[in-house]
Every structure is written in structure tokens, then in C-alpha cells.
Short mmCIF file of C-alpha atoms in Angstrom, two decimals:
data_model
loop_
_atom_site.label_atom_id
_atom_site.label_comp_id
_atom_site.label_asym_id
_atom_site.label_seq_id
_atom_site.Cartn_x
_atom_site.Cartn_y
_atom_site.Cartn_z
CA MET H 166 98.92 38.10 249.92
CA ALA H 167 95.79 39.90 251.01
CA ALA H 168 95.88 43.67 250.90
CA ASP H 169 96.18 45.59 254.12
CA PRO H 170 92.62 46.86 254.85
CA ALA H 171 94.02 50.33 255.44
CA ASP H 172 95.46 50.35 251.88
CA LEU H 173 91.97 50.03 250.42
CA PRO H 174 90.22 53.30 249.55
CA ALA H 175 87.77 54.56 252.11
CA ASP H 176 84.08 54.64 251.25
CA ASP H 177 82.73 57.93 250.10
CA GLU H 178 79.06 58.79 250.29
CA ASP H 179 78.05 56.40 247.47
CA ASP H 180 74.99 54.39 248.40
CA HIS H 181 76.24 50.93 249.31
CA ARG H 182 73.35 48.89 250.64
CA ASP H 183 72.38 45.40 251.67
CA ASP H 184 69.06 43.89 252.69
CA HIS H 185 69.22 45.77 256.01
CA GLY H 186 70.02 49.23 254.64
CA PRO H 187 73.16 51.32 254.05
CA VAL H 188 76.54 49.71 254.63
CA ARG H 189 80.07 51.11 254.66
CA ARG H 190 83.52 49.62 254.97
CA CYS H 191 85.51 49.88 258.20
CA VAL H 192 88.91 51.49 257.56
CA VAL H 193 90.52 49.15 260.09
CA SER H 194 89.13 45.74 259.13
CA SER H 195 87.76 46.41 255.59
CA GLU H 196 84.49 44.70 256.62
CA ARG H 197 81.32 46.10 255.11
CA LEU H 198 78.94 46.70 257.98
CA PRO H 199 75.60 48.42 258.61
CA VAL H 200 76.01 52.13 259.24
CA ALA H 201 74.47 51.64 262.70
CA ALA H 202 77.49 49.52 263.68
CA LEU H 203 79.99 52.15 262.55
CA LEU H 204 81.21 55.58 263.58
CA ARG H 205 81.78 58.21 260.90
CA LEU H 206 84.89 60.36 260.80
CA THR H 207 85.89 63.01 258.29
CA VAL H 208 88.93 65.17 257.59
CA ALA H 209 88.73 68.88 258.34
CA PRO H 210 90.26 71.40 255.89
CA ASP H 211 93.36 71.63 258.10
CA GLY H 212 93.85 67.86 257.86
CA GLU H 213 92.66 66.94 261.34
CA VAL H 214 90.48 63.85 261.64
CA VAL H 215 87.24 64.75 263.42
CA PRO H 216 84.24 62.67 264.50
CA ASP H 217 81.01 63.17 262.57
CA LEU H 218 78.52 60.93 264.34
CA ASP H 219 75.57 62.89 262.98
CA HIS H 220 76.75 62.43 259.37
CA ARG H 221 76.48 66.16 258.70
CA LEU H 222 80.01 67.35 257.94
CA PRO H 223 81.14 67.65 254.31
CA GLY H 224 83.80 65.49 252.77
CA ARG H 225 84.44 61.80 252.32
CA GLY H 226 83.41 59.69 255.26
CA LEU H 227 85.89 57.41 257.00
CA TYR H 228 84.08 54.68 258.90
CA VAL H 229 85.31 52.62 261.82
CA ARG H 230 83.58 49.76 263.55
CA ALA H 231 82.20 50.85 266.91
CA ASP H 232 84.22 48.54 269.10
CA ARG H 233 87.13 48.99 271.44
CA ALA H 234 89.79 47.22 269.38
CA SER H 235 88.96 48.95 266.10
CA VAL H 236 88.81 52.44 267.60
CA ALA H 237 92.11 51.87 269.44
CA ARG H 238 93.82 51.26 266.10
CA LEU H 239 92.81 54.63 264.69
CA THR H 240 95.90 56.27 266.16
CA ALA H 241 98.25 53.69 264.63
CA LYS H 242 100.63 55.26 262.15
CA GLY H 243 99.19 55.53 258.67
CA VAL H 244 95.81 53.85 259.20
CA LEU H 245 93.66 56.91 258.55
CA ALA H 246 96.12 58.60 256.19
CA ARG H 247 96.04 55.63 253.82
CA ALA H 248 92.26 55.42 254.02
CA ALA H 249 91.86 59.15 253.35
CA ARG H 250 94.53 59.13 250.62
CA ARG H 251 96.10 62.25 252.10
CA SER H 252 98.17 63.47 255.00
CA VAL H 253 96.06 63.75 258.15
CA THR H 254 96.49 64.64 261.78
CA VAL H 255 95.00 62.15 264.22
CA PRO H 256 94.46 63.59 267.72
CA PRO H 257 95.80 61.14 270.32
CA GLU H 258 92.61 61.55 272.33
CA LEU H 259 90.39 60.51 269.39
CA PRO H 260 89.44 57.06 270.80
CA GLU H 261 88.48 58.50 274.18
CA ARG H 262 86.58 61.32 272.51
CA LEU H 263 84.52 58.84 270.50
CA VAL H 264 83.56 56.93 273.65
CA THR H 265 82.51 60.17 275.35
CA MET H 266 80.47 61.28 272.36
CA VAL H 267 78.60 57.99 272.07
CA ARG H 268 77.93 57.99 275.81
CA ASP H 269 76.55 61.52 275.62
CA ARG H 270 74.34 60.56 272.67
CA ALA H 271 72.89 57.67 274.69
CA LEU H 272 72.22 59.96 277.64
CA ALA H 273 70.58 62.52 275.35
CA VAL H 274 68.17 59.89 274.02
CA ILE H 275 67.31 58.81 277.57
CA GLY H 276 66.61 62.45 278.36
CA LEU H 277 64.31 62.74 275.35
CA ALA H 278 62.48 59.57 276.36
CA ARG H 279 62.05 60.86 279.90
CA ARG H 280 60.59 64.17 278.72
CA ALA H 281 58.31 62.37 276.26
CA GLY H 282 56.94 60.12 278.98
CA GLN H 283 58.48 57.08 277.31
CA ALA H 284 60.91 56.12 280.07
CA VAL H 285 60.70 55.04 283.69
CA ALA H 286 63.46 54.91 286.27
CA GLY H 287 64.11 53.27 289.61
CA TYR H 288 63.46 49.79 290.90
CA ASP H 289 59.76 50.19 291.72
CA GLN H 290 58.72 51.93 288.50
CA VAL H 291 60.66 49.54 286.30
CA ALA H 292 59.19 46.56 288.17
CA VAL H 293 55.65 47.82 287.55
CA ALA H 294 56.34 48.54 283.88
CA LEU H 295 57.90 45.12 283.33
CA LYS H 296 54.97 43.38 284.98
CA ALA H 297 52.59 45.28 282.70
CA ARG H 298 54.75 44.40 279.69
CA ARG H 299 55.14 48.04 278.76
CA LEU H 300 58.89 48.06 278.13
CA LYS H 301 60.84 47.41 274.96
CA LEU H 302 64.29 48.23 276.31
CA LEU H 303 65.89 47.88 279.71
CA THR H 304 69.26 49.35 280.60
CA GLN H 305 70.85 48.90 284.00
CA ALA H 306 73.97 50.26 285.64
CA ILE H 307 77.03 48.17 284.86
CA ASP H 308 78.20 48.79 288.41
CA GLY H 309 74.85 47.88 289.98
CA ALA H 310 74.20 44.84 292.16
CA GLU H 311 73.88 41.72 290.02
CA GLU H 312 70.90 40.05 291.75
CA PRO H 313 68.26 42.75 291.12
CA ARG H 314 69.61 43.33 287.62
CA GLN H 315 69.22 39.65 286.82
CA ARG H 316 65.73 39.64 288.33
CA PHE H 317 64.62 42.24 285.78
CA ARG H 318 66.72 40.85 282.95
CA VAL H 319 64.86 37.56 282.80
CA GLN H 320 61.58 39.42 282.40
CA LEU H 321 62.68 41.05 279.13
CA PRO H 322 64.73 38.49 277.17
CA GLY H 323 66.79 40.15 274.48
CA GLY H 324 65.73 43.60 275.61
CA ALA H 325 68.44 44.38 278.16
CA ILE H 326 71.58 46.28 277.17
CA ASP H 327 73.91 47.56 279.87
CA ALA H 328 76.59 50.12 279.02
CA LEU H 329 76.31 53.01 281.50
CA THR H 330 77.34 53.42 285.12
CA GLY H 331 74.87 54.31 287.83
CA GLU H 332 76.19 57.85 287.97
CA GLU H 333 75.77 58.23 284.21
CA LEU H 334 72.25 56.78 284.21
CA GLY H 335 71.26 59.26 286.89
CA ARG H 336 72.22 62.34 284.89
CA PRO H 337 69.14 62.62 282.63
CA TRP H 338 66.98 62.35 285.75
CA SER H 339 69.03 64.85 287.80
CA ARG H 340 69.83 62.12 290.30
CA ASP H 341 73.15 61.14 291.78
CA ARG H 342 72.69 57.55 290.71
CA LEU H 343 70.22 55.16 289.07
CA VAL H 344 70.48 51.45 288.44
CA HIS H 345 67.34 50.66 286.44
CA VAL H 346 65.87 52.52 283.44
CA GLY H 347 63.20 51.20 281.08
CA VAL H 348 61.97 52.61 277.77
CA THR H 349 58.62 51.92 276.13
CA PRO H 350 58.27 50.88 272.45
CA GLY H 351 58.92 53.51 269.82
CA GLY H 352 61.59 55.29 267.86
CA LEU H 353 63.44 56.48 270.93
CA ALA H 354 63.86 52.94 272.21
CA ASP H 355 65.26 51.94 268.83
CA ARG H 356 67.68 54.88 268.79
CA LEU H 357 68.79 54.16 272.33
CA ARG H 358 69.47 50.52 271.50
CA ILE H 359 71.87 51.57 268.74
CA GLU H 360 73.78 53.96 270.99
CA LEU H 361 73.96 51.53 273.90
CA GLU H 362 75.19 48.71 271.68
CA ARG H 363 77.89 51.01 270.31
CA LEU H 364 78.88 52.18 273.77
CA ALA H 365 79.02 48.68 275.21
CA ALA H 366 81.31 47.58 272.38
CA LEU H 367 83.51 50.65 272.78
CA ARG H 368 83.85 49.90 276.47
CA GLY H 369 84.95 46.37 275.78
CA GLY H 370 81.75 44.33 276.04
CA ASP H 371 78.66 43.62 274.00
CA GLY H 372 76.14 44.88 276.54
CA GLN H 373 73.94 41.86 275.98
CA ASP H 374 72.76 39.89 278.96
CA THR H 375 72.47 36.15 278.59
CA VAL H 376 69.61 34.48 280.40
#
């Protein structure tokens, strides 16, 4: 009989790598996955499990796949305690907190891109940037009208990831609502892709548009 994944020891900070960079094992599924596809947790001195998405807190890392089903299982009895090899306290709001933190990280990157002049927003500006082939990443409100979203989507195959609502997309621009945001090539576009892919999976989708 195969071992329960949660009975396997959690990864510490040893350097497990594959051809694409560092990998860690998910405490829920036992899969070894790229760090970009995982969320890091650690155990505070008082035994409480806390998120460490910046990988800065001391202690052994506990990694969970950034998707809705995996994160939902974190509060199941014994999952994190067995992985941590100690008694832990798992806040019941941990799954929701992780979603909020990833969302806020995505919005922070959009804000950085806006201030750096690497992002455009609104239908007209995004249309111009797409026509000029200046965009690497397109993100559109998940609650926006489908027809205009699809019109832009087909112009950037593989570059559209939708995970935020219109109200959320508007925040970095101090607007009540936005449907279309584009980001030009560079490190910020790459960082935003990671956060949006995580957020889409945490919210129950993959964020990828098929065209």
C-alpha cells in the first residue's frame, strides 16, 4: 500500500532541483513541483502554521500546491502536523488567507508595473498596445463582458491569464473598475504571470484562455 503523502517528511531547505530550477514536495499530494507552483508555509515558535510566501521566515518549509483543492485540505486533521513532525495549530481561515495574500501580491506587481511605465489599462490603451505588439501579458476581469475579452485574447495567444475581478483590477489604478490590463515584456510581466496563475488555480480555474 502506498504511503499517505502526509506521512512523508516535509521538505526542508535542501536544494532539490530539476531542469527548470528548485522543486519541493507538496505536503498534500507528495508531488515534487517547481517552487513557483507552490506556496510556502512554516511553523511559528508557538506552533501556529503561518504563510511565508516571500520565503523569508526561519524554520523548515512546508509546501502546498497553489490550487483550490490542495489548499482546502490544509485544515484536515493531521495533514500539516504529520508533515511538520510536531504538534501544530492550523488557523481555520488559512485557505482564505492564502488566497487573499496571493491576490494582494498580484495587485502589488500590477502597481509596480504601472509606476514603471510597463503597464497599460483600459480598452483603448490595451487595443493600441496589442496592435503595436508591445504586450507580453494580458489580464482581464473575470467578471467582464466576454466578447471584448475574447477580441483581445486572440491577439495574444498564450499571453492571457484572468484571475482578478474588475474591482480588484481597478485598485492599482485608483479606479472603481477595470476590465483590461496589459503588461510589456520584462521581469514584472514574468512575476505577474506566476501570481496570476497561482491565484486562478486557488480560485478554482487555471486562468488560461483557449483560443
